[in-house]
Short mmCIF file of N, CA and C in Angstrom, two decimals:
data_model
loop_
_atom_site.label_atom_id
_atom_site.label_comp_id
_atom_site.label_asym_id
_atom_site.label_seq_id
_atom_site.Cartn_x
_atom_site.Cartn_y
_atom_site.Cartn_z
N MET A 136 -4.72 -12.16 -11.95
CA MET A 136 -3.55 -11.64 -11.70
C MET A 136 -2.76 -12.39 -10.73
N HIS A 137 -1.48 -12.73 -10.97
CA HIS A 137 -0.73 -13.29 -9.87
C HIS A 137 0.39 -12.57 -9.38
N LEU A 138 0.56 -11.91 -8.38
CA LEU A 138 1.30 -11.10 -7.76
C LEU A 138 2.45 -11.85 -7.11
N LYS A 139 3.67 -11.77 -7.37
CA LYS A 139 4.89 -12.44 -6.33
C LYS A 139 5.62 -11.16 -5.48
N ILE A 140 5.54 -11.36 -4.24
CA ILE A 140 6.49 -10.44 -3.59
C ILE A 140 7.63 -11.14 -3.26
N ILE A 141 8.80 -10.79 -3.47
CA ILE A 141 9.95 -11.45 -3.35
C ILE A 141 10.69 -10.83 -2.50
N ALA A 142 10.89 -11.10 -1.10
CA ALA A 142 11.50 -10.07 -0.19
C ALA A 142 12.72 -10.94 0.50
N VAL A 143 13.83 -10.08 0.69
CA VAL A 143 14.82 -10.72 1.49
C VAL A 143 14.65 -10.76 2.83
N GLY A 144 14.77 -11.80 3.40
CA GLY A 144 14.59 -11.87 4.96
C GLY A 144 12.99 -12.39 5.38
N LYS A 145 13.11 -12.41 6.86
CA LYS A 145 11.63 -12.76 7.39
C LYS A 145 11.17 -11.79 8.14
N LEU A 146 9.87 -11.74 8.12
CA LEU A 146 9.00 -10.66 8.98
C LEU A 146 9.41 -11.13 10.49
N LYS A 147 9.63 -10.23 11.22
CA LYS A 147 9.94 -10.73 12.72
C LYS A 147 9.06 -9.84 13.75
N GLU A 148 8.56 -8.76 13.38
CA GLU A 148 7.80 -7.95 14.27
C GLU A 148 6.13 -8.34 14.00
N LYS A 149 5.51 -8.46 15.39
CA LYS A 149 4.03 -9.24 15.15
C LYS A 149 3.15 -8.31 14.43
N TYR A 150 3.22 -6.81 14.78
CA TYR A 150 2.37 -5.82 14.08
C TYR A 150 2.67 -5.92 12.54
N LEU A 151 3.80 -6.11 11.90
CA LEU A 151 4.04 -6.08 10.58
C LEU A 151 3.51 -7.44 9.95
N THR A 152 3.56 -8.64 10.72
CA THR A 152 2.76 -9.84 10.36
C THR A 152 1.39 -9.82 10.26
N GLN A 153 0.75 -9.11 11.27
CA GLN A 153 -0.64 -9.01 11.29
C GLN A 153 -1.10 -7.99 10.35
N GLY A 154 -0.45 -6.92 9.82
CA GLY A 154 -0.72 -6.17 8.84
C GLY A 154 -0.57 -6.87 7.39
N VAL A 155 0.51 -7.42 7.18
CA VAL A 155 0.41 -8.33 6.02
C VAL A 155 -0.61 -9.33 5.81
N LYS A 156 -0.88 -9.89 6.88
CA LYS A 156 -2.21 -11.18 6.78
C LYS A 156 -3.35 -10.20 6.48
N GLU A 157 -3.57 -9.16 6.93
CA GLU A 157 -4.87 -8.44 6.77
C GLU A 157 -4.84 -7.88 5.29
N TYR A 158 -3.96 -7.32 4.78
CA TYR A 158 -3.94 -7.03 3.49
C TYR A 158 -3.76 -8.22 2.45
N LEU A 159 -3.29 -9.26 2.74
CA LEU A 159 -3.50 -10.39 1.93
C LEU A 159 -4.83 -10.90 1.82
N LYS A 160 -5.50 -10.79 2.99
CA LYS A 160 -7.07 -11.40 3.15
C LYS A 160 -7.68 -10.11 2.15
N ARG A 161 -7.67 -8.81 2.27
CA ARG A 161 -8.24 -7.88 1.46
C ARG A 161 -8.09 -8.17 0.13
N LEU A 162 -6.74 -8.58 -0.37
CA LEU A 162 -6.55 -8.59 -1.95
C LEU A 162 -7.11 -10.00 -2.57
N THR A 163 -7.74 -10.90 -1.73
CA THR A 163 -7.97 -12.10 -2.38
C THR A 163 -9.05 -11.93 -3.60
N PRO A 164 -9.85 -11.05 -3.41
CA PRO A 164 -10.93 -11.00 -4.27
C PRO A 164 -10.16 -10.49 -5.63
N PHE A 165 -9.18 -9.94 -5.66
CA PHE A 165 -8.64 -9.02 -6.80
C PHE A 165 -7.42 -9.82 -7.54
N ALA A 166 -6.67 -10.57 -6.57
CA ALA A 166 -5.41 -11.23 -7.13
C ALA A 166 -4.92 -12.34 -6.43
N ARG A 167 -4.24 -13.13 -7.01
CA ARG A 167 -3.41 -14.34 -6.20
C ARG A 167 -2.23 -13.52 -5.73
N VAL A 168 -1.88 -13.60 -4.33
CA VAL A 168 -0.67 -12.72 -3.98
C VAL A 168 0.15 -13.81 -3.17
N GLU A 169 1.34 -13.67 -3.45
CA GLU A 169 2.31 -15.01 -2.86
C GLU A 169 3.26 -14.21 -2.42
N ILE A 170 3.61 -14.42 -1.20
CA ILE A 170 4.99 -13.65 -0.52
C ILE A 170 6.22 -14.87 -0.48
N ILE A 171 7.36 -14.55 -1.05
CA ILE A 171 8.34 -15.64 -0.95
C ILE A 171 9.56 -14.67 -0.34
N GLU A 172 9.90 -15.45 0.73
CA GLU A 172 11.15 -14.97 1.43
C GLU A 172 12.31 -15.65 0.87
N VAL A 173 13.47 -14.89 0.80
CA VAL A 173 14.62 -15.63 0.57
C VAL A 173 15.58 -15.13 1.68
N GLY A 174 16.57 -16.04 1.91
CA GLY A 174 17.51 -15.75 3.22
C GLY A 174 18.22 -14.48 3.13
N GLU A 175 18.43 -13.77 4.09
CA GLU A 175 19.24 -12.58 4.10
C GLU A 175 20.68 -13.11 4.66
N GLU A 176 21.61 -12.51 3.86
CA GLU A 176 23.21 -12.86 4.26
C GLU A 176 23.49 -12.10 5.51
N ARG A 177 24.16 -13.09 6.30
CA ARG A 177 24.67 -12.53 7.53
C ARG A 177 25.75 -11.77 7.38
N LEU A 178 25.87 -10.59 7.95
CA LEU A 178 27.29 -9.67 7.62
C LEU A 178 27.68 -9.20 9.08
N PRO A 179 29.06 -9.03 9.18
CA PRO A 179 29.38 -8.48 10.60
C PRO A 179 28.83 -7.14 10.81
N ASP A 180 28.95 -6.61 12.13
CA ASP A 180 28.37 -5.21 12.01
C ASP A 180 28.82 -4.07 11.37
N ARG A 181 30.39 -4.34 11.39
CA ARG A 181 31.22 -3.31 10.44
C ARG A 181 31.72 -3.98 9.17
N SER A 182 30.70 -4.29 8.47
CA SER A 182 31.07 -4.86 7.20
C SER A 182 31.53 -3.69 6.14
N ARG A 183 32.50 -4.33 5.24
CA ARG A 183 32.86 -3.35 4.37
C ARG A 183 32.11 -3.42 2.90
N PRO A 184 32.14 -2.21 2.20
CA PRO A 184 31.34 -2.18 0.89
C PRO A 184 31.31 -3.29 -0.04
N LEU A 185 32.52 -4.07 -0.08
CA LEU A 185 32.81 -5.31 -0.90
C LEU A 185 32.12 -6.31 -0.45
N GLU A 186 32.19 -6.64 1.04
CA GLU A 186 31.27 -7.53 1.68
C GLU A 186 29.92 -7.61 1.30
N GLU A 187 29.47 -6.34 1.50
CA GLU A 187 27.97 -6.03 1.44
C GLU A 187 27.48 -6.13 -0.11
N ALA A 188 28.33 -5.96 -1.15
CA ALA A 188 28.14 -6.17 -2.45
C ALA A 188 27.95 -7.62 -2.73
N ALA A 189 28.85 -8.33 -2.31
CA ALA A 189 29.00 -9.90 -2.67
C ALA A 189 27.61 -10.60 -1.66
N ALA A 190 27.45 -9.98 -0.66
CA ALA A 190 26.16 -10.53 0.12
C ALA A 190 24.87 -10.16 -0.70
N ARG A 191 24.87 -9.08 -1.45
CA ARG A 191 23.69 -8.49 -2.07
C ARG A 191 23.63 -9.47 -3.31
N GLU A 192 24.69 -9.81 -3.92
CA GLU A 192 24.83 -10.55 -5.13
C GLU A 192 24.19 -11.95 -4.71
N ARG A 193 24.62 -12.56 -3.65
CA ARG A 193 24.23 -13.94 -3.25
C ARG A 193 22.73 -13.90 -2.90
N GLU A 194 22.29 -12.82 -2.53
CA GLU A 194 20.89 -12.78 -2.17
C GLU A 194 20.00 -12.63 -3.57
N GLY A 195 20.81 -11.85 -4.48
CA GLY A 195 20.20 -11.50 -5.81
C GLY A 195 20.13 -12.89 -6.60
N GLN A 196 21.03 -13.74 -6.29
CA GLN A 196 21.11 -15.11 -7.01
C GLN A 196 19.78 -15.92 -6.62
N ALA A 197 19.56 -15.90 -5.24
CA ALA A 197 18.24 -16.52 -4.51
C ALA A 197 16.96 -15.93 -5.17
N ILE A 198 16.92 -14.45 -5.22
CA ILE A 198 15.69 -13.82 -5.83
C ILE A 198 15.64 -14.25 -7.22
N ARG A 199 16.67 -14.27 -8.12
CA ARG A 199 16.62 -14.70 -9.54
C ARG A 199 15.71 -16.06 -9.87
N ARG A 200 16.08 -16.90 -8.87
CA ARG A 200 15.33 -18.25 -8.96
C ARG A 200 14.10 -18.16 -8.77
N GLN A 201 13.51 -17.20 -8.17
CA GLN A 201 12.09 -17.07 -7.82
C GLN A 201 11.18 -16.51 -9.06
N ILE A 202 11.96 -15.83 -10.01
CA ILE A 202 11.48 -15.05 -11.13
C ILE A 202 11.13 -16.12 -12.30
N LYS A 203 9.84 -16.12 -12.59
CA LYS A 203 9.45 -16.79 -13.96
C LYS A 203 9.68 -16.22 -15.04
N PRO A 204 10.38 -16.69 -16.05
CA PRO A 204 10.44 -16.21 -17.31
C PRO A 204 9.45 -15.59 -18.05
N GLY A 205 9.34 -14.41 -18.57
CA GLY A 205 8.27 -13.60 -19.04
C GLY A 205 7.36 -13.01 -18.14
N SER A 206 7.68 -13.05 -16.80
CA SER A 206 6.93 -12.17 -15.84
C SER A 206 7.39 -10.85 -15.82
N PHE A 207 6.80 -9.86 -15.44
CA PHE A 207 7.11 -8.47 -15.21
C PHE A 207 7.56 -8.19 -13.74
N THR A 208 8.89 -7.78 -13.91
CA THR A 208 9.39 -7.53 -12.54
C THR A 208 9.59 -6.24 -12.02
N ILE A 209 9.42 -5.55 -10.81
CA ILE A 209 9.17 -4.28 -10.36
C ILE A 209 10.16 -4.57 -9.26
N ALA A 210 11.34 -3.76 -9.18
CA ALA A 210 12.34 -3.59 -8.23
C ALA A 210 11.97 -2.23 -7.15
N LEU A 211 11.96 -2.81 -5.94
CA LEU A 211 11.81 -1.42 -5.01
C LEU A 211 13.17 -0.90 -4.75
N VAL A 212 13.29 0.23 -5.27
CA VAL A 212 14.68 0.99 -5.02
C VAL A 212 14.42 2.46 -4.90
N ILE A 213 15.47 3.01 -3.87
CA ILE A 213 15.30 4.27 -3.54
C ILE A 213 15.44 5.30 -5.02
N GLU A 214 16.08 4.73 -5.96
CA GLU A 214 16.39 5.66 -7.04
C GLU A 214 15.35 5.46 -8.32
N GLY A 215 14.52 4.74 -7.77
CA GLY A 215 13.40 4.24 -8.91
C GLY A 215 12.33 5.68 -9.07
N LYS A 216 11.28 5.29 -9.86
CA LYS A 216 10.39 6.37 -10.20
C LYS A 216 9.50 6.34 -8.94
N GLN A 217 8.90 7.47 -8.80
CA GLN A 217 7.78 7.64 -7.75
C GLN A 217 6.63 8.01 -8.57
N LEU A 218 5.56 7.26 -7.91
CA LEU A 218 4.17 7.43 -8.80
C LEU A 218 3.21 7.75 -7.75
N THR A 219 2.09 8.43 -7.98
CA THR A 219 0.99 8.62 -7.21
C THR A 219 0.33 7.43 -7.08
N SER A 220 -0.65 7.19 -6.16
CA SER A 220 -1.48 5.88 -6.08
C SER A 220 -2.28 5.81 -7.38
N GLU A 221 -2.53 6.86 -8.08
CA GLU A 221 -3.54 6.72 -9.38
C GLU A 221 -2.68 6.26 -10.32
N GLN A 222 -1.24 6.75 -10.61
CA GLN A 222 -0.40 6.29 -11.45
C GLN A 222 -0.07 4.93 -11.28
N PHE A 223 -0.03 4.57 -9.93
CA PHE A 223 0.27 2.83 -9.79
C PHE A 223 -0.73 2.18 -10.17
N ALA A 224 -1.87 2.59 -9.87
CA ALA A 224 -3.05 1.72 -10.43
C ALA A 224 -3.20 1.69 -11.98
N GLU A 225 -2.85 3.04 -12.60
CA GLU A 225 -2.90 2.92 -13.99
C GLU A 225 -1.77 1.91 -14.50
N MET A 226 -0.65 1.81 -13.72
CA MET A 226 0.49 0.81 -14.22
C MET A 226 -0.27 -0.68 -14.33
N PHE A 227 -0.99 -0.98 -13.20
CA PHE A 227 -1.73 -2.28 -12.92
C PHE A 227 -2.57 -2.48 -14.12
N ALA A 228 -3.48 -1.50 -14.45
CA ALA A 228 -4.41 -1.79 -15.49
C ALA A 228 -3.84 -1.74 -16.77
N ASP A 229 -2.75 -1.06 -17.08
CA ASP A 229 -2.05 -0.99 -18.29
C ASP A 229 -1.35 -2.52 -18.45
N LEU A 230 -0.74 -2.95 -17.51
CA LEU A 230 -0.07 -4.40 -17.37
C LEU A 230 -1.21 -5.53 -18.01
N ASP A 231 -2.52 -5.20 -17.13
CA ASP A 231 -3.41 -6.24 -17.39
C ASP A 231 -3.95 -6.30 -19.01
N LEU A 232 -4.07 -5.08 -19.33
CA LEU A 232 -4.45 -4.82 -20.74
C LEU A 232 -3.56 -5.30 -21.65
N ARG A 233 -2.43 -5.45 -21.34
CA ARG A 233 -1.17 -6.10 -22.21
C ARG A 233 -1.18 -7.48 -22.02
N GLY A 234 -1.85 -8.09 -21.11
CA GLY A 234 -1.83 -9.54 -20.94
C GLY A 234 -0.90 -9.94 -19.94
N GLN A 235 -0.22 -9.08 -19.15
CA GLN A 235 0.77 -9.38 -18.46
C GLN A 235 0.24 -9.64 -17.11
N ASN A 236 0.02 -10.78 -16.44
CA ASN A 236 -0.74 -11.34 -15.28
C ASN A 236 0.12 -11.85 -14.29
N GLU A 237 1.53 -11.95 -14.53
CA GLU A 237 2.56 -12.36 -13.53
C GLU A 237 3.41 -11.25 -13.33
N ILE A 238 3.48 -10.69 -12.07
CA ILE A 238 4.08 -9.47 -11.68
C ILE A 238 4.77 -9.64 -10.39
N ASN A 239 6.00 -9.70 -10.41
CA ASN A 239 7.06 -9.62 -9.47
C ASN A 239 7.38 -8.46 -8.75
N PHE A 240 7.27 -8.29 -7.48
CA PHE A 240 7.81 -7.05 -6.89
C PHE A 240 8.86 -7.62 -6.04
N ILE A 241 10.14 -6.81 -6.10
CA ILE A 241 11.51 -7.28 -5.31
C ILE A 241 11.66 -6.32 -4.42
N ILE A 242 11.85 -6.70 -2.99
CA ILE A 242 12.21 -5.79 -1.87
C ILE A 242 13.67 -6.51 -1.53
N GLY A 243 14.61 -5.74 -1.48
CA GLY A 243 15.90 -6.15 -1.01
C GLY A 243 16.11 -6.29 0.38
N GLY A 244 17.17 -6.47 1.22
CA GLY A 244 17.42 -6.78 2.44
C GLY A 244 17.97 -5.40 2.93
N SER A 245 18.68 -5.44 4.26
CA SER A 245 19.20 -4.28 4.84
C SER A 245 20.31 -3.43 4.18
N THR A 246 20.70 -4.18 3.26
CA THR A 246 21.70 -3.43 2.43
C THR A 246 21.35 -2.95 0.82
N GLY A 247 20.22 -3.35 0.60
CA GLY A 247 19.46 -3.15 -0.63
C GLY A 247 19.55 -4.34 -1.52
N LEU A 248 19.20 -3.92 -2.78
CA LEU A 248 19.26 -5.08 -3.83
C LEU A 248 20.56 -5.17 -4.71
N ALA A 249 20.78 -6.32 -5.32
CA ALA A 249 22.11 -6.53 -6.05
C ALA A 249 21.75 -5.78 -7.56
N ASP A 250 22.92 -5.22 -7.95
CA ASP A 250 22.85 -4.43 -9.09
C ASP A 250 22.35 -5.19 -10.17
N SER A 251 22.58 -6.47 -10.21
CA SER A 251 22.19 -7.35 -10.99
C SER A 251 20.41 -7.34 -11.28
N ILE A 252 19.97 -7.62 -10.03
CA ILE A 252 18.53 -7.43 -10.03
C ILE A 252 17.87 -6.14 -10.48
N ILE A 253 18.41 -5.13 -10.11
CA ILE A 253 17.99 -3.91 -10.44
C ILE A 253 18.21 -3.66 -11.90
N ASN A 254 19.39 -4.02 -12.52
CA ASN A 254 19.31 -3.92 -14.15
C ASN A 254 18.20 -4.84 -14.62
N GLN A 255 18.11 -5.86 -14.17
CA GLN A 255 16.99 -6.74 -14.87
C GLN A 255 15.80 -6.40 -14.67
N ALA A 256 15.35 -5.54 -13.61
CA ALA A 256 13.88 -5.30 -13.64
C ALA A 256 13.23 -4.49 -14.79
N ASP A 257 12.08 -4.77 -14.88
CA ASP A 257 11.32 -4.00 -16.14
C ASP A 257 10.94 -2.60 -15.60
N PHE A 258 10.70 -2.37 -14.37
CA PHE A 258 10.48 -1.09 -13.74
C PHE A 258 10.92 -0.98 -12.40
N LYS A 259 11.62 0.16 -11.91
CA LYS A 259 12.07 0.38 -10.95
C LYS A 259 11.30 1.49 -10.15
N LEU A 260 10.71 1.14 -8.91
CA LEU A 260 9.68 1.83 -8.37
C LEU A 260 10.45 2.23 -6.93
N SER A 261 10.18 3.54 -6.68
CA SER A 261 10.42 4.25 -5.36
C SER A 261 8.99 4.84 -4.62
N PHE A 262 9.06 4.33 -3.33
CA PHE A 262 7.99 4.91 -2.51
C PHE A 262 8.51 6.26 -1.95
N SER A 263 9.55 6.45 -1.87
CA SER A 263 10.06 7.79 -1.52
C SER A 263 11.50 7.97 -1.44
N LYS A 264 12.06 9.10 -1.20
CA LYS A 264 13.67 9.31 -1.30
C LYS A 264 13.97 8.90 0.01
N MET A 265 13.18 8.59 1.11
CA MET A 265 13.70 8.32 2.36
C MET A 265 13.96 6.77 2.36
N THR A 266 14.69 6.49 3.35
CA THR A 266 15.08 5.14 3.44
C THR A 266 14.05 4.36 4.55
N PHE A 267 13.16 3.30 4.11
CA PHE A 267 12.40 2.69 5.04
C PHE A 267 13.11 1.14 5.50
N PRO A 268 12.74 0.70 6.61
CA PRO A 268 13.03 -0.64 6.87
C PRO A 268 12.61 -1.55 5.66
N HIS A 269 13.30 -2.58 5.13
CA HIS A 269 12.85 -3.43 4.42
C HIS A 269 11.52 -4.31 4.68
N GLN A 270 11.62 -4.61 6.02
CA GLN A 270 10.28 -5.39 6.45
C GLN A 270 9.12 -4.56 6.53
N LEU A 271 9.14 -3.22 6.84
CA LEU A 271 8.13 -2.38 6.75
C LEU A 271 7.56 -2.23 5.42
N MET A 272 8.40 -2.17 4.28
CA MET A 272 8.03 -1.97 2.87
C MET A 272 6.96 -3.03 2.50
N ARG A 273 7.11 -4.22 3.01
CA ARG A 273 6.22 -5.13 2.50
C ARG A 273 4.56 -4.83 2.92
N LEU A 274 4.48 -4.18 3.98
CA LEU A 274 3.07 -3.63 4.57
C LEU A 274 2.72 -2.66 3.69
N VAL A 275 3.71 -1.68 3.32
CA VAL A 275 3.23 -0.48 2.60
C VAL A 275 3.08 -0.78 1.25
N LEU A 276 3.88 -1.86 0.50
CA LEU A 276 3.52 -2.25 -0.77
C LEU A 276 2.26 -2.93 -0.90
N LEU A 277 1.94 -3.72 0.15
CA LEU A 277 0.70 -4.46 0.11
C LEU A 277 -0.49 -3.66 0.16
N GLU A 278 -0.34 -2.50 0.97
CA GLU A 278 -1.42 -1.57 1.18
C GLU A 278 -1.68 -0.83 -0.22
N GLN A 279 -0.73 -0.37 -0.88
CA GLN A 279 -0.70 0.36 -2.21
C GLN A 279 -1.20 -0.59 -3.32
N ILE A 280 -1.00 -1.72 -3.32
CA ILE A 280 -1.43 -2.49 -4.28
C ILE A 280 -2.84 -2.84 -4.32
N TYR A 281 -3.44 -2.94 -2.83
CA TYR A 281 -4.79 -2.92 -2.59
C TYR A 281 -5.50 -1.61 -2.97
N ARG A 282 -4.95 -0.40 -2.66
CA ARG A 282 -5.60 0.88 -3.00
C ARG A 282 -5.40 0.77 -4.45
N ALA A 283 -4.73 0.28 -5.31
CA ALA A 283 -4.74 0.47 -6.77
C ALA A 283 -5.82 -0.42 -7.27
N PHE A 284 -6.19 -1.73 -6.86
CA PHE A 284 -7.05 -2.48 -7.17
C PHE A 284 -8.43 -1.63 -6.90
N LYS A 285 -8.53 -0.96 -5.72
CA LYS A 285 -9.70 -0.25 -5.35
C LYS A 285 -10.17 0.85 -6.37
N ILE A 286 -8.93 1.56 -6.71
CA ILE A 286 -8.98 2.64 -7.83
C ILE A 286 -9.55 2.29 -8.99
N ASN A 287 -8.74 1.07 -9.48
CA ASN A 287 -9.25 0.48 -10.66
C ASN A 287 -10.56 0.09 -10.97
N ARG A 288 -11.12 -0.42 -9.91
CA ARG A 288 -12.55 -0.73 -9.87
C ARG A 288 -13.70 0.29 -9.44
N GLY A 289 -13.17 1.43 -9.28
CA GLY A 289 -14.12 2.52 -8.95
C GLY A 289 -14.77 2.51 -7.53
N GLU A 290 -13.96 1.71 -6.71
CA GLU A 290 -14.63 1.23 -5.53
C GLU A 290 -14.12 2.36 -4.29
N THR A 291 -14.77 2.68 -3.34
CA THR A 291 -14.32 3.73 -2.33
C THR A 291 -13.30 3.10 -1.50
N TYR A 292 -12.34 3.98 -0.96
CA TYR A 292 -11.30 3.21 -0.07
C TYR A 292 -10.95 4.78 0.67
N HIS A 293 -10.47 4.55 1.85
CA HIS A 293 -10.19 5.86 2.69
C HIS A 293 -9.02 6.50 2.03
N LYS A 294 -9.11 7.78 2.33
CA LYS A 294 -7.91 8.62 1.76
C LYS A 294 -6.81 8.79 2.71
#
């Protein structure tokens, strides 16, 4: 299985970088995981909603260039569907059973994702109704992907 995490912006905090590296290492026996960073549009401190929407759309164009036709795309958005870890694992197993081995996870920037990307996604996933920093979501997502593989293999993993 080939997983692509397409994320807006670069990781800046050392603790996040270390955590991401750790989960990428843990995931090697299960899948090929690739992280693609696209540039985050600069906005003034007091940007207007139209400016933010235009910036999200430019980020969306960069994201779209990274999505391989025929791959399964999951957008991480607050208004998406919330799953338990077991349901998330079931989704992976189902995609694998259907022969879908190219999966994209899309993480937007500080102002979110372009509507065009959200609408194009095959699945909209929410980790919570709370807002999380987009950089932290990379680490949370990788941990849940790792957990899903462990669940599907019947292997123990801390609760």
